[in-house]
Coordinates of C-alpha atoms and ligand atoms in Angstrom, one line a residue:
X7 CA -63.9 -73.5 -6.2
X8 CA -61.6 -76.6 -6.2
X9 CA -59.1 -76.8 -8.9
X10 CA -59.7 -80.5 -9.5
X11 CA -63.4 -79.6 -10.3
X12 CA -62.5 -76.8 -12.6
X13 CA -60.8 -76.6 -16.0
X14 CA -57.4 -74.9 -15.9
X15 CA -55.3 -76.5 -18.7
X16 CA -51.9 -74.7 -18.0
X17 CA -49.1 -75.5 -20.4
X18 CA -45.4 -76.0 -19.5
X19 CA -44.2 -75.0 -22.9
X20 CA -44.5 -71.7 -24.6
X21 CA -46.6 -72.2 -27.8
X22 CA -44.3 -71.4 -30.8
X23 CA -46.5 -68.9 -32.5
X24 CA -47.3 -66.9 -29.5
X25 CA -44.8 -63.9 -29.5
X26 CA -46.3 -61.2 -27.3
X27 CA -46.4 -61.7 -23.5
X28 CA -50.2 -61.6 -23.2
X29 CA -50.7 -64.1 -25.9
X30 CA -48.1 -66.5 -24.5
X31 CA -49.4 -66.3 -20.8
X32 CA -53.0 -66.4 -21.6
X33 CA -52.3 -69.7 -23.5
X34 CA -50.0 -71.0 -20.8
X35 CA -52.3 -70.1 -18.0
X36 CA -55.3 -71.9 -19.7
X37 CA -57.3 -68.7 -20.0
X38 CA -58.2 -69.2 -23.6
X39 CA -57.7 -71.3 -26.8
X40 CA -57.6 -70.3 -30.4
X41 CA -60.3 -72.0 -32.3
X42 CA -59.8 -70.3 -35.7
X43 CA -57.6 -67.5 -36.9
X44 CA -58.7 -64.4 -34.9
X45 CA -61.4 -66.3 -32.9
X46 CA -60.8 -67.6 -29.3
X47 CA -62.7 -69.7 -26.7
X48 CA -62.5 -68.2 -23.3
X49 CA -61.9 -71.0 -20.9
X50 CA -63.5 -71.0 -17.4
X51 CA -60.5 -69.0 -15.8
X52 CA -60.3 -66.4 -18.6
X53 CA -64.0 -66.1 -18.8
X54 CA -64.1 -65.1 -15.0
X55 CA -61.8 -62.1 -15.8
X56 CA -63.7 -61.2 -19.0
X57 CA -66.9 -61.2 -16.8
X58 CA -65.3 -59.0 -14.2
X59 CA -64.2 -56.4 -16.7
X60 CA -67.7 -56.5 -18.1
X61 CA -69.2 -55.9 -14.8
X62 CA -67.0 -52.9 -14.1
X63 CA -67.8 -51.5 -17.4
X64 CA -71.5 -52.0 -16.9
X65 CA -71.4 -50.4 -13.4
X66 CA -69.7 -47.4 -14.7
X67 CA -71.9 -47.1 -17.8
X68 CA -75.0 -47.2 -15.6
X69 CA -73.4 -44.7 -13.2
X70 CA -72.9 -42.4 -16.1
X71 CA -76.6 -42.6 -17.1
X72 CA -76.3 -44.8 -20.0
X73 CA -79.1 -47.2 -20.7
X74 CA -78.3 -50.8 -21.7
X75 CA -79.9 -52.7 -24.6
X76 CA -78.9 -55.4 -27.0
X77 CA -78.7 -55.3 -30.8
X78 CA -78.0 -58.2 -33.2
X79 CA -74.6 -59.0 -34.5
X80 CA -76.4 -59.8 -37.9
X81 CA -77.3 -56.6 -39.6
X82 CA -79.1 -55.8 -42.7
X83 CA -76.6 -54.7 -45.5
X84 CA -79.2 -52.1 -46.5
X85 CA -78.5 -50.1 -43.3
X86 CA -74.8 -49.9 -44.2
X87 CA -75.7 -48.7 -47.7
X88 CA -77.6 -45.8 -46.2
X89 CA -74.5 -44.4 -44.7
X90 CA -72.2 -45.7 -47.5
X91 CA -70.0 -47.4 -44.8
X92 CA -70.3 -50.7 -46.8
X93 CA -67.7 -49.0 -49.2
X94 CA -65.8 -47.0 -46.4
X95 CA -65.2 -50.1 -44.4
X96 CA -64.0 -52.1 -47.4
X97 CA -62.7 -55.7 -46.7
X98 CA -63.1 -55.3 -42.9
X99 CA -66.8 -55.7 -43.2
X100 CA -67.8 -59.4 -42.9
X101 CA -70.4 -60.3 -45.4
X102 CA -72.2 -63.5 -46.1
X103 CA -72.3 -64.0 -49.8
X104 CA -74.6 -66.9 -51.2
X105 CA -78.3 -67.2 -50.6
X106 CA -80.5 -63.9 -50.9
X107 CA -80.7 -63.6 -47.1
X108 CA -77.0 -63.9 -46.7
X109 CA -76.1 -61.4 -49.6
X110 CA -78.1 -58.8 -47.7
X111 CA -76.6 -59.5 -44.3
X112 CA -73.4 -58.4 -42.6
X113 CA -71.9 -59.3 -39.3
X114 CA -71.6 -56.1 -37.4
X115 CA -68.1 -54.6 -36.9
X116 CA -70.0 -51.7 -34.8
X117 CA -73.5 -50.7 -34.4
X118 CA -74.0 -47.0 -35.4
X119 CA -76.5 -47.8 -38.2
X120 CA -78.5 -50.2 -36.2
X121 CA -78.8 -48.1 -33.1
X122 CA -79.7 -45.0 -35.4
X123 CA -82.4 -47.1 -37.0
X124 CA -83.9 -47.9 -33.7
X125 CA -83.7 -44.3 -32.5
X126 CA -85.3 -42.8 -35.6
X127 CA -88.1 -45.2 -35.3
X128 CA -88.7 -44.5 -31.6
X129 CA -87.7 -40.9 -30.9
X130 CA -89.1 -37.9 -32.2
X131 CA -89.2 -35.1 -29.6
X132 CA -86.6 -33.1 -27.7
X133 CA -88.4 -34.3 -24.7
X134 CA -87.0 -37.7 -25.2
X135 CA -83.5 -36.4 -25.5
X136 CA -80.6 -36.6 -24.5
X137 CA -80.3 -40.5 -24.2
X138 CA -77.2 -42.7 -24.2
X139 CA -77.8 -46.4 -25.2
X140 CA -75.2 -49.1 -24.7
X141 CA -74.6 -52.8 -25.1
X142 CA -71.7 -55.2 -24.5
X143 CA -71.8 -57.3 -27.5
X144 CA -69.8 -59.4 -30.0
X145 CA -68.3 -57.6 -33.0
X146 CA -66.9 -59.0 -36.3
X147 CA -64.0 -57.5 -38.3
X148 CA -62.0 -59.2 -41.0
X149 CA -58.7 -57.7 -39.6
X150 CA -56.1 -58.1 -42.3
X151 CA -53.7 -59.6 -39.8
X152 CA -55.4 -61.0 -36.7
X153 CA -52.4 -61.6 -34.3
X154 CA -50.9 -61.1 -30.9
X155 CA -53.6 -63.3 -29.3
X156 CA -56.7 -61.4 -28.2
X157 CA -55.2 -58.0 -28.7
X158 CA -56.5 -58.0 -32.1
X159 CA -59.1 -60.7 -33.2
X160 CA -61.8 -61.1 -35.8
X161 CA -64.5 -61.7 -33.2
X162 CA -64.4 -59.7 -30.0
X163 CA -66.5 -58.3 -27.3
X164 CA -67.1 -54.4 -27.3
X165 CA -69.0 -52.2 -25.0
X166 CA -70.4 -49.8 -27.5
X167 CA -72.5 -46.7 -26.3
X168 CA -74.1 -44.1 -28.5
X169 CA -75.4 -40.8 -27.3
X170 CA -78.3 -38.9 -28.9
X171 CA -78.3 -35.2 -28.1
X172 CA -80.4 -32.2 -29.0
X173 CA -77.5 -29.8 -29.0
X174 CA -73.8 -29.6 -29.4
X175 CA -73.7 -28.3 -25.6
X176 CA -75.6 -31.5 -24.6
X177 CA -73.3 -33.7 -26.6
X178 CA -70.2 -31.9 -24.9
X179 CA -71.7 -32.7 -21.6
X180 CA -72.3 -36.5 -22.2
X181 CA -68.8 -36.6 -23.9
X182 CA -67.2 -35.3 -20.8
X183 CA -69.2 -37.8 -18.5
X184 CA -68.2 -40.8 -20.8
X185 CA -64.6 -39.6 -20.7
X186 CA -64.7 -39.6 -17.0
X187 CA -66.5 -43.0 -16.8
X188 CA -63.7 -44.4 -19.1
X189 CA -61.1 -43.1 -16.7
X190 CA -62.7 -44.9 -13.8
X191 CA -63.1 -48.1 -15.7
X192 CA -59.3 -48.3 -16.5
X193 CA -58.3 -47.2 -13.0
X194 CA -60.6 -49.9 -11.5
X195 CA -59.2 -52.5 -14.0
X196 CA -55.6 -51.6 -12.7
X197 CA -54.7 -50.6 -16.2
X198 CA -52.1 -47.8 -16.7
X199 CA -53.4 -45.7 -19.5
X200 CA -52.7 -42.6 -21.4
X201 CA -55.5 -40.4 -23.1
X202 CA -54.5 -39.2 -26.6
X203 CA -56.1 -36.9 -29.1
X204 CA -57.3 -39.1 -32.0
X205 CA -58.3 -39.2 -35.7
X206 CA -61.8 -40.4 -35.9
X207 CA -61.3 -43.0 -38.6
X208 CA -64.0 -44.4 -40.8
X209 CA -66.6 -43.6 -38.1
X210 CA -66.0 -39.8 -38.9
X211 CA -66.8 -36.8 -36.9
X212 CA -64.7 -34.1 -35.4
X213 CA -63.5 -34.6 -31.9
X214 CA -62.1 -37.8 -30.5
X215 CA -59.8 -39.3 -27.7
X216 CA -58.3 -42.6 -27.6
X217 CA -57.2 -44.4 -24.4
X218 CA -54.0 -46.2 -24.9
X219 CA -51.9 -48.6 -22.9
X220 CA -48.1 -48.3 -23.7
X221 CA -46.7 -51.6 -24.6
X222 CA -44.4 -53.1 -27.2
X223 CA -47.1 -55.5 -28.1
X224 CA -49.2 -52.7 -29.5
X225 CA -49.4 -51.7 -33.2
X226 CA -50.3 -48.1 -32.7
X227 CA -47.9 -45.2 -31.9
X228 CA -48.7 -42.4 -29.6
X229 CA -46.7 -39.2 -29.8
X230 CA -46.0 -37.1 -26.8
X231 CA -44.4 -33.8 -26.5
X232 CA -41.3 -34.1 -24.3
X233 CA -42.5 -31.3 -22.1
X234 CA -45.8 -33.2 -21.4
X235 CA -48.0 -30.5 -23.0
X236 CA -49.5 -32.7 -25.7
X237 CA -50.3 -36.3 -26.4
X238 CA -51.9 -37.7 -29.6
X239 CA -52.3 -40.8 -31.8
X240 CA -49.7 -40.7 -34.5
X241 CA -52.4 -40.2 -37.2
X242 CA -53.6 -37.1 -35.4
X243 CA -50.2 -35.7 -34.1
X244 CA -49.8 -32.0 -35.0
X245 CA -46.2 -30.9 -35.6
X246 CA -44.4 -27.7 -36.3
X247 CA -44.0 -27.0 -40.1
X248 CA -40.6 -27.9 -41.7
X249 CA -38.6 -24.9 -42.4
X250 CA -37.0 -24.1 -45.8
X251 CA -33.3 -24.9 -45.9
X252 CA -31.6 -21.7 -46.9
X253 CA -28.8 -21.5 -49.5
X254 CA -28.4 -23.6 -52.6
X255 CA -28.7 -21.9 -55.9
X256 CA -31.3 -23.5 -58.4
X257 CA -30.0 -26.5 -60.1
X258 CA -30.8 -27.3 -63.8
X259 CA -33.6 -29.6 -64.4
X260 CA -32.2 -32.9 -65.8
X261 CA -33.7 -36.2 -66.8
X262 CA -31.9 -39.2 -65.7
X263 CA -32.0 -42.8 -66.7
X264 CA -33.0 -45.1 -63.8
X265 CA -33.8 -48.4 -65.4
X266 CA -36.1 -50.6 -63.3
X267 CA -35.4 -48.4 -60.3
X268 CA -38.9 -47.4 -58.9
X269 CA -38.5 -47.2 -55.1
X270 CA -37.3 -44.3 -53.1
X271 CA -34.4 -46.5 -51.6
X272 CA -33.3 -47.7 -55.0
X273 CA -33.3 -44.4 -56.6
X274 CA -31.7 -42.5 -53.8
X275 CA -28.9 -45.1 -53.6
X276 CA -28.4 -45.1 -57.4
X277 CA -28.5 -41.3 -57.7
X278 CA -26.5 -40.7 -54.4
X279 CA -29.2 -38.4 -53.0
X280 CA -31.0 -38.6 -49.7
X281 CA -34.6 -39.9 -49.4
X282 CA -35.4 -36.6 -48.0
X283 CA -34.4 -34.9 -51.4
X284 CA -37.0 -36.9 -53.1
X285 CA -40.7 -36.3 -53.8
X286 CA -42.8 -39.3 -53.4
X287 CA -45.8 -39.1 -55.6
X288 CA -48.9 -41.3 -54.8
X289 CA -51.9 -41.5 -57.0
X290 CA -55.4 -42.2 -55.3
X291 CA -58.8 -43.0 -56.1
X292 CA -61.1 -40.9 -53.8
X293 CA -64.7 -41.6 -54.3
X294 CA -64.0 -42.3 -58.0
X295 CA -61.9 -39.2 -58.7
X296 CA -58.1 -39.3 -59.1
X297 CA -56.1 -37.4 -56.5
X298 CA -52.3 -37.1 -56.6
X299 CA -50.6 -36.8 -53.2
X300 CA -46.9 -35.5 -52.7
X301 CA -44.8 -36.3 -49.7
X302 CA -41.1 -36.1 -49.0
X303 CA -39.2 -39.3 -49.8
X304 CA -38.5 -40.1 -46.1
X305 CA -41.9 -39.4 -45.0
X306 CA -45.1 -41.6 -44.9
X307 CA -48.5 -40.4 -46.2
X308 CA -51.2 -40.3 -43.5
X309 CA -54.2 -41.7 -45.4
X310 CA -56.8 -40.9 -42.8
X311 CA -55.5 -37.3 -42.9
X312 CA -55.7 -37.0 -46.7
X313 CA -59.0 -38.6 -46.5
X314 CA -60.2 -35.9 -44.0
X315 CA -58.6 -33.1 -46.1
X316 CA -60.4 -34.3 -49.2
X317 CA -63.6 -34.9 -47.4
X318 CA -63.7 -38.4 -49.1
X319 CA -65.8 -41.3 -48.1
X320 CA -63.6 -43.9 -49.6
X321 CA -59.9 -43.6 -50.4
X322 CA -57.5 -46.2 -51.9
X323 CA -54.4 -46.2 -54.0
X324 CA -55.5 -46.0 -57.7
X325 CA -55.2 -49.2 -59.9
X326 CA -52.1 -49.5 -62.0
X327 CA -54.1 -48.9 -65.2
X328 CA -55.2 -45.5 -63.8
X329 CA -51.7 -44.6 -62.7
X330 CA -50.4 -45.4 -66.2
X331 CA -53.1 -43.4 -67.8
X332 CA -52.4 -40.2 -65.6
X333 CA -48.6 -40.4 -65.8
X334 CA -48.0 -42.0 -69.2
X335 CA -45.6 -44.2 -67.5
X336 CA -45.1 -47.5 -65.8
X337 CA -46.0 -47.6 -62.0
X338 CA -43.0 -46.2 -60.0
X339 CA -42.1 -43.3 -62.2
X340 CA -44.8 -40.7 -61.3
X341 CA -43.9 -37.1 -60.4
X342 CA -45.4 -33.7 -60.2
X343 CA -43.7 -32.1 -63.3
X344 CA -45.9 -31.9 -66.2
X345 CA -49.0 -33.5 -64.6
X346 CA -52.2 -31.7 -65.6
X347 CA -55.9 -32.0 -65.3
X348 CA -55.7 -33.8 -61.9
X349 CA -56.0 -32.4 -58.3
X350 CA -52.6 -32.4 -56.6
X351 CA -52.1 -32.0 -52.8
X352 CA -48.6 -31.5 -51.6
X353 CA -47.6 -32.0 -48.0
X354 CA -46.3 -29.0 -46.2
X355 CA -42.8 -30.4 -46.1
X356 CA -42.8 -30.6 -49.9
X357 CA -43.5 -27.0 -50.3
X358 CA -40.1 -26.1 -48.8
X359 CA -38.0 -28.6 -50.8
X360 CA -35.4 -27.4 -53.4
X361 CA -33.6 -29.2 -56.1
X362 CA -35.6 -32.2 -55.6
X363 CA -35.5 -35.6 -57.2
X364 CA -38.7 -37.1 -58.4
X365 CA -40.4 -39.4 -61.1
X366 CA -40.3 -38.1 -64.7
X367 CA -43.7 -39.5 -65.8
X368 CA -41.6 -41.6 -68.3
X369 CA -40.9 -45.2 -67.7
X370 CA -37.3 -45.7 -66.4
X371 CA -36.6 -42.1 -65.9
X372 CA -36.4 -39.6 -63.0
X373 CA -35.9 -35.9 -62.8
X374 CA -33.2 -34.0 -60.8
X375 CA -32.9 -30.4 -59.8
X376 CA -36.6 -29.9 -59.6
X377 CA -37.5 -26.4 -58.4
X378 CA -40.9 -25.6 -57.2
X379 CA -42.4 -22.6 -58.9
X380 CA -40.1 -23.0 -61.9
X381 CA -40.8 -26.7 -62.9
X382 CA -44.1 -27.1 -61.3
X383 CA -46.5 -25.1 -59.1
X384 CA -48.1 -26.1 -55.9
X385 CA -51.8 -25.0 -56.0
X386 CA -52.9 -26.9 -52.7
X387 CA -50.9 -27.9 -49.7
X388 CA -51.9 -29.5 -46.3
X389 CA -50.4 -31.6 -43.6
X390 CA -50.9 -35.1 -45.0
X391 CA -47.9 -37.0 -43.6
X392 CA -47.3 -38.9 -40.3
X393 CA -45.0 -37.2 -37.6
X394 CA -41.5 -38.7 -37.5
X395 CA -38.7 -38.7 -35.1
X396 CA -37.0 -35.3 -35.3
X397 CA -40.4 -33.5 -35.6
X398 CA -41.4 -31.1 -32.9
X399 CA -44.7 -30.2 -31.4
X400 CA -46.3 -27.0 -32.5
X401 CA -45.0 -25.3 -29.3
X402 CA -41.4 -26.4 -30.2
X403 CA -41.0 -29.3 -27.8
X404 CA -39.5 -32.4 -29.3
X405 CA -41.9 -35.2 -30.0
X406 CA -41.4 -38.6 -28.4
X407 CA -42.9 -41.9 -29.9
X408 CA -44.2 -44.9 -27.9
X409 CA -45.7 -48.0 -29.1
X410 CA -49.2 -48.7 -27.6
X411 CA -52.5 -50.3 -28.0
X412 CA -56.0 -48.7 -28.0
X413 CA -58.3 -50.0 -25.3
X414 CA -61.0 -47.4 -25.7
X415 CA -62.2 -44.6 -27.9
X416 CA -64.7 -41.8 -27.5
X417 CA -65.9 -39.5 -30.3
X418 CA -68.2 -36.8 -31.1
X419 CA -69.9 -38.0 -34.4
X420 CA -72.0 -34.9 -34.9
X421 CA -74.9 -35.5 -37.4
X422 CA -73.0 -38.0 -39.9
X423 CA -75.3 -40.8 -39.2
X424 CA -78.6 -38.8 -38.3
X425 CA -78.1 -36.9 -41.6
X426 CA -77.6 -40.0 -43.7
X427 CA -80.3 -42.0 -42.0
X428 CA -82.7 -39.1 -41.4
X429 CA -83.0 -39.4 -37.6
X430 CA -84.6 -36.2 -36.8
X431 CA -86.3 -34.7 -33.7
X432 CA -88.7 -31.8 -33.2
X433 CA -87.2 -29.1 -31.0
X434 CA -89.1 -26.9 -28.5
X435 CA -90.2 -24.6 -31.5
X436 CA -91.5 -27.6 -33.5
X437 CA -88.6 -27.4 -35.9
X438 CA -87.1 -30.6 -37.2
X439 CA -83.3 -31.1 -36.7
X440 CA -80.9 -33.9 -37.1
X441 CA -80.0 -35.6 -33.7
X442 CA -76.5 -34.9 -32.7
X443 CA -74.5 -38.1 -31.8
X444 CA -71.6 -39.4 -30.0
X445 CA -70.1 -42.9 -29.9
X446 CA -68.0 -44.5 -27.2
X447 CA -66.2 -48.0 -27.5
X448 CA -64.2 -50.2 -25.2
X449 CA -62.5 -53.5 -26.2
X450 CA -63.4 -55.9 -23.3
X451 CA -61.0 -58.7 -24.3
X452 CA -58.5 -56.1 -25.2
X453 CA -58.4 -54.7 -21.6
X454 CA -57.7 -58.3 -20.4
X455 CA -54.8 -58.8 -22.7
X456 CA -53.5 -55.3 -22.1
X457 CA -53.7 -55.8 -18.4
X458 CA -51.3 -58.7 -18.7
X459 CA -49.1 -56.8 -21.0
X460 CA -48.7 -54.1 -18.4
X461 CA -48.4 -56.6 -15.4
X462 CA -46.5 -59.8 -15.6
X463 CA -43.0 -61.3 -14.9
X464 CA -41.0 -64.2 -16.1
X465 CA -43.1 -66.6 -14.1
X466 CA -46.4 -65.4 -15.2
X467 CA -49.3 -63.0 -14.8
X468 CA -49.7 -60.7 -12.0
X469 CA -53.4 -59.8 -12.0
X470 CA -54.7 -56.3 -10.8
X471 CA -57.0 -57.4 -7.9
X472 CA -60.3 -56.2 -9.4
X473 CA -60.1 -58.3 -12.6
X474 CA -58.3 -61.4 -11.3
X475 CA -60.1 -64.6 -12.0
X476 CA -60.1 -65.3 -8.3
X477 CA -58.9 -63.0 -5.7
X478 CA -57.3 -65.6 -3.5
X479 CA -55.6 -68.9 -4.2
X480 CA -55.1 -71.4 -1.6
X481 CA -52.3 -73.9 -2.2
X482 CA -52.9 -77.0 -0.1
X483 CA -49.8 -79.0 0.3
X484 CA -50.0 -82.7 1.4
X485 CA -53.5 -83.0 0.4
X486 CA -53.7 -86.6 1.7
X487 CA -53.4 -85.1 5.2
X488 CA -56.9 -84.7 6.7
X489 CA -55.9 -81.8 8.9
X490 CA -54.4 -79.9 5.9
X491 CA -57.6 -80.3 3.7
X492 CA -59.9 -79.5 6.5
X493 CA -58.0 -76.3 7.3
X494 CA -57.8 -75.3 3.5
X495 CA -61.5 -76.0 3.0
X496 CA -62.6 -74.1 6.1
X497 CA -60.5 -71.0 5.0
X498 CA -61.9 -71.4 1.5
X499 CA -65.4 -71.5 2.7
X500 CA -65.1 -68.6 5.1
X501 CA -63.5 -66.5 2.3
X502 CA -66.4 -67.4 0.0
X503 CA -68.9 -66.6 2.6
X504 CA -67.5 -63.1 2.9
X505 CA -67.8 -62.8 -1.0
X506 CA -64.1 -63.2 -1.6
X507 CA -63.7 -65.5 -4.6
X508 CA -61.3 -68.2 -3.8
X509 CA -59.6 -71.0 -5.9
X510 CA -58.3 -74.0 -3.8
X511 CA -55.6 -76.0 -5.5
X512 CA -56.4 -79.4 -4.1
X513 CA -54.4 -81.4 -6.6
X514 CA -52.3 -84.3 -5.4
X515 CA -49.1 -82.9 -6.9
X516 CA -45.5 -81.7 -5.8
X517 CA -45.4 -78.3 -4.0
X518 CA -43.0 -76.9 -6.6
X519 CA -45.4 -77.8 -9.5
X520 CA -48.4 -76.2 -7.8
X521 CA -46.3 -73.0 -6.9
X522 CA -45.2 -72.6 -10.5
X523 CA -48.8 -72.9 -11.7
X524 CA -49.9 -70.3 -9.0
X525 CA -47.3 -67.8 -10.2
X526 CA -48.4 -68.6 -13.9
X527 CA -52.1 -67.9 -13.4
X528 CA -51.3 -64.9 -11.2
X529 CA -54.0 -64.8 -8.5
X530 CA -53.1 -61.8 -6.3
X531 CA -53.2 -63.3 -2.9
X532 CA -52.0 -66.7 -1.9
X533 CA -52.4 -68.8 1.2
X534 CA -50.3 -71.9 1.5
X535 CA -51.5 -74.6 3.9
X536 CA -49.0 -77.4 4.7
X537 CA -48.6 -80.2 7.4
X538 CA -45.4 -78.4 8.6
X539 CA -46.8 -75.0 9.0
X540 CA -49.9 -76.3 10.8
X541 CA -47.5 -78.0 13.2
X542 CA -46.1 -74.6 14.0
X543 CA -49.6 -73.2 14.2
X544 CA -49.4 -71.1 11.0
X545 CA -50.2 -70.8 7.3
X546 CA -48.3 -68.8 4.8
X547 CA -49.5 -65.7 3.2
X548 CA -47.9 -64.2 0.0
X549 CA -48.9 -61.6 -2.6
X550 CA -48.1 -62.4 -6.2
X551 CA -46.4 -59.0 -6.6
X552 CA -44.0 -59.3 -3.6
X553 CA -41.5 -61.9 -2.5
X554 CA -42.3 -61.6 1.2
X555 CA -44.0 -64.4 3.0
X556 CA -46.0 -63.7 6.1
X557 CA -46.8 -66.5 8.7
X558 CA -50.3 -66.1 10.1
X559 CA -52.5 -68.2 12.3
X560 CA -54.9 -70.2 10.4
X561 CA -57.9 -68.5 12.2
X562 CA -56.4 -65.1 11.5
X563 CA -55.8 -65.3 7.8
X564 CA -59.4 -64.7 6.6
X565 CA -59.5 -61.4 8.5
X566 CA -56.1 -60.5 7.2
X567 CA -57.1 -61.1 3.6
X568 CA -60.5 -59.2 4.0
X569 CA -58.5 -56.3 5.4
X570 CA -56.2 -56.1 2.3
X571 CA -59.1 -56.2 0.0
X572 CA -61.0 -53.6 1.9
X573 CA -58.0 -51.3 1.7
X574 CA -57.8 -51.6 -2.1
Ligands
ATP5 P1 -57.7 -50.5 -33.8 O1 -57.1 -49.1 -34.2 O2 -56.9 -51.1 -32.8 O3 -57.9 -51.3 -35.0 P2 -60.3 -49.4 -33.9 O4 -59.9 -47.9 -33.8 O5 -60.5 -50.0 -35.2 O6 -59.1 -50.2 -33.3 P3 -62.8 -48.8 -32.7 O7 -63.6 -49.0 -33.9 O8 -62.6 -47.5 -32.2 O9 -61.5 -49.7 -32.9 O10 -63.4 -49.9 -31.7 C1 -63.5 -49.6 -30.1 C2 -62.6 -50.5 -29.4 O11 -62.8 -51.8 -29.7 C3 -61.2 -50.2 -29.6 O12 -60.8 -49.1 -28.7 C4 -60.6 -51.6 -29.1 O13 -60.4 -51.5 -27.7 C5 -61.6 -52.6 -29.5 N1 -61.2 -53.3 -30.7 C6 -61.3 -52.8 -32.1 N2 -60.9 -53.7 -32.9 C7 -60.5 -54.8 -32.2 C8 -60.0 -56.1 -32.6 N3 -59.9 -56.5 -33.8 N4 -59.9 -57.0 -31.5 C9 -60.1 -56.7 -30.3 N5 -60.5 -55.4 -29.9 C10 -60.8 -54.5 -30.8
MG6 MG1 -60.5 -46.5 -32.7

């Protein structure tokens, strides 16, 4: 492909709103362009990479025995009501209010319901199982903060696969195959990844792993044990219980005036206590019931974990009116002392606190010297907080935290969807059972951005060879020289004839300008053809990830490139 016949609108300036490297470089290299908040057009160069990632994903899915189909992005709301995920997904689900048709339609953020609907209509016997169906298709999510370019968008491409199994053992087998296929996909895409244990989120289920790329541009945290024995998503990470500090005698319970002070920071500063001396009291609405959660002042509540502990479908902080009704005080002064008639779940770290400070259930007042067992009882406790620096893994090894982005997710769903949607099959004995399901997602655009996060320098992208828009770029200097163009075109044609995709920069521009663009778009292998070099009987060969320049005879360079690619 000739550059002058293609569309590569590179930018000299860094766009002001682009902060993370992949966003900046994808815009500057002319790979994509924002059309609306969270929606991007993939320009020809970027689209080539997207298609290459798609091809790798498709090959590995087919190799793992999955069967491709295509489901509509537009889905009946009714299916979402069957599993009650219309509520669980909340605002993220994109609905189309207005006319009757639109009121009853959503833009699919994922396809469990639709695929289960297809399977319940077409599969009824164990003889048809197991089967894994997949598609590579556009998803819609009204992400609260679409940002960081294509790392998190409202419209994105996902490979989503769903397995339907007759038994738990069959699911385990498919899960392991998918896990292995995912590892091959990321390896082929040249992406450094870490597999972590994960919480299964709104999709539910019991066993799940996430594939993470460690990068400062990510919004997730992964937690690793320093001794390498354990890695998990921060939502899931297990930690050793907090031990009871020994010593201090019981203090007297006292009510203190804290006018207008309703945050942990304000109150701890005012009362000269540590946030870790305070009990934070959070009041939730869990499927319409009020639940009070207690965590230490310096800890953050882990809502997915609380939700799992409660077995709730929808969990959200209660409305101010509910909080006022339960506590008899303004929002910000809730505490466990004297609360009655509601379910209270205390985090394990709260159970070992002593002489604590907490809200008094009275506007503008807190309590100090709170002693568990004397001033209030803990009837129910669980691990409902996020791990923090200083925590240890269950085996005692210190936990290390790293920022990351999720590029893929596999989970065992069990019968969540088949139960709700009555997707049953008849087993060998003629007995009807719910089909056991798994689901497996990969963010195709996100792989592209994550690959750039993992592989770039100040000058631009350094594409992993298998997902580069082109494998080779030929930079023709002195394009008005007939011999230069004839040689460049001949090398181009020979490479293409061998199936090596090649971009020929035939623009009539200064060498420095063209080299800058070459570094920016990051094609892995570069051949420079110039008048002076040809005079010496050579062209120059350079890899994007190295500074070395090799001088090679023009009729040897194609063989040289083919050798490098074959050795990959
Ligand atoms: P995240 O935690 O990053 O929001 P998720 O857990 O909601 O992701 P899944 O429902 O597991 O995502 O979707 C499967 C895959 O789709 C993810 O592993 C990710 O690679 C990709 N993905 C999810 N949301 C987005 C998005 N808003 N933009 C781009 N890719 C996404
Ligand atoms: Mg996920």
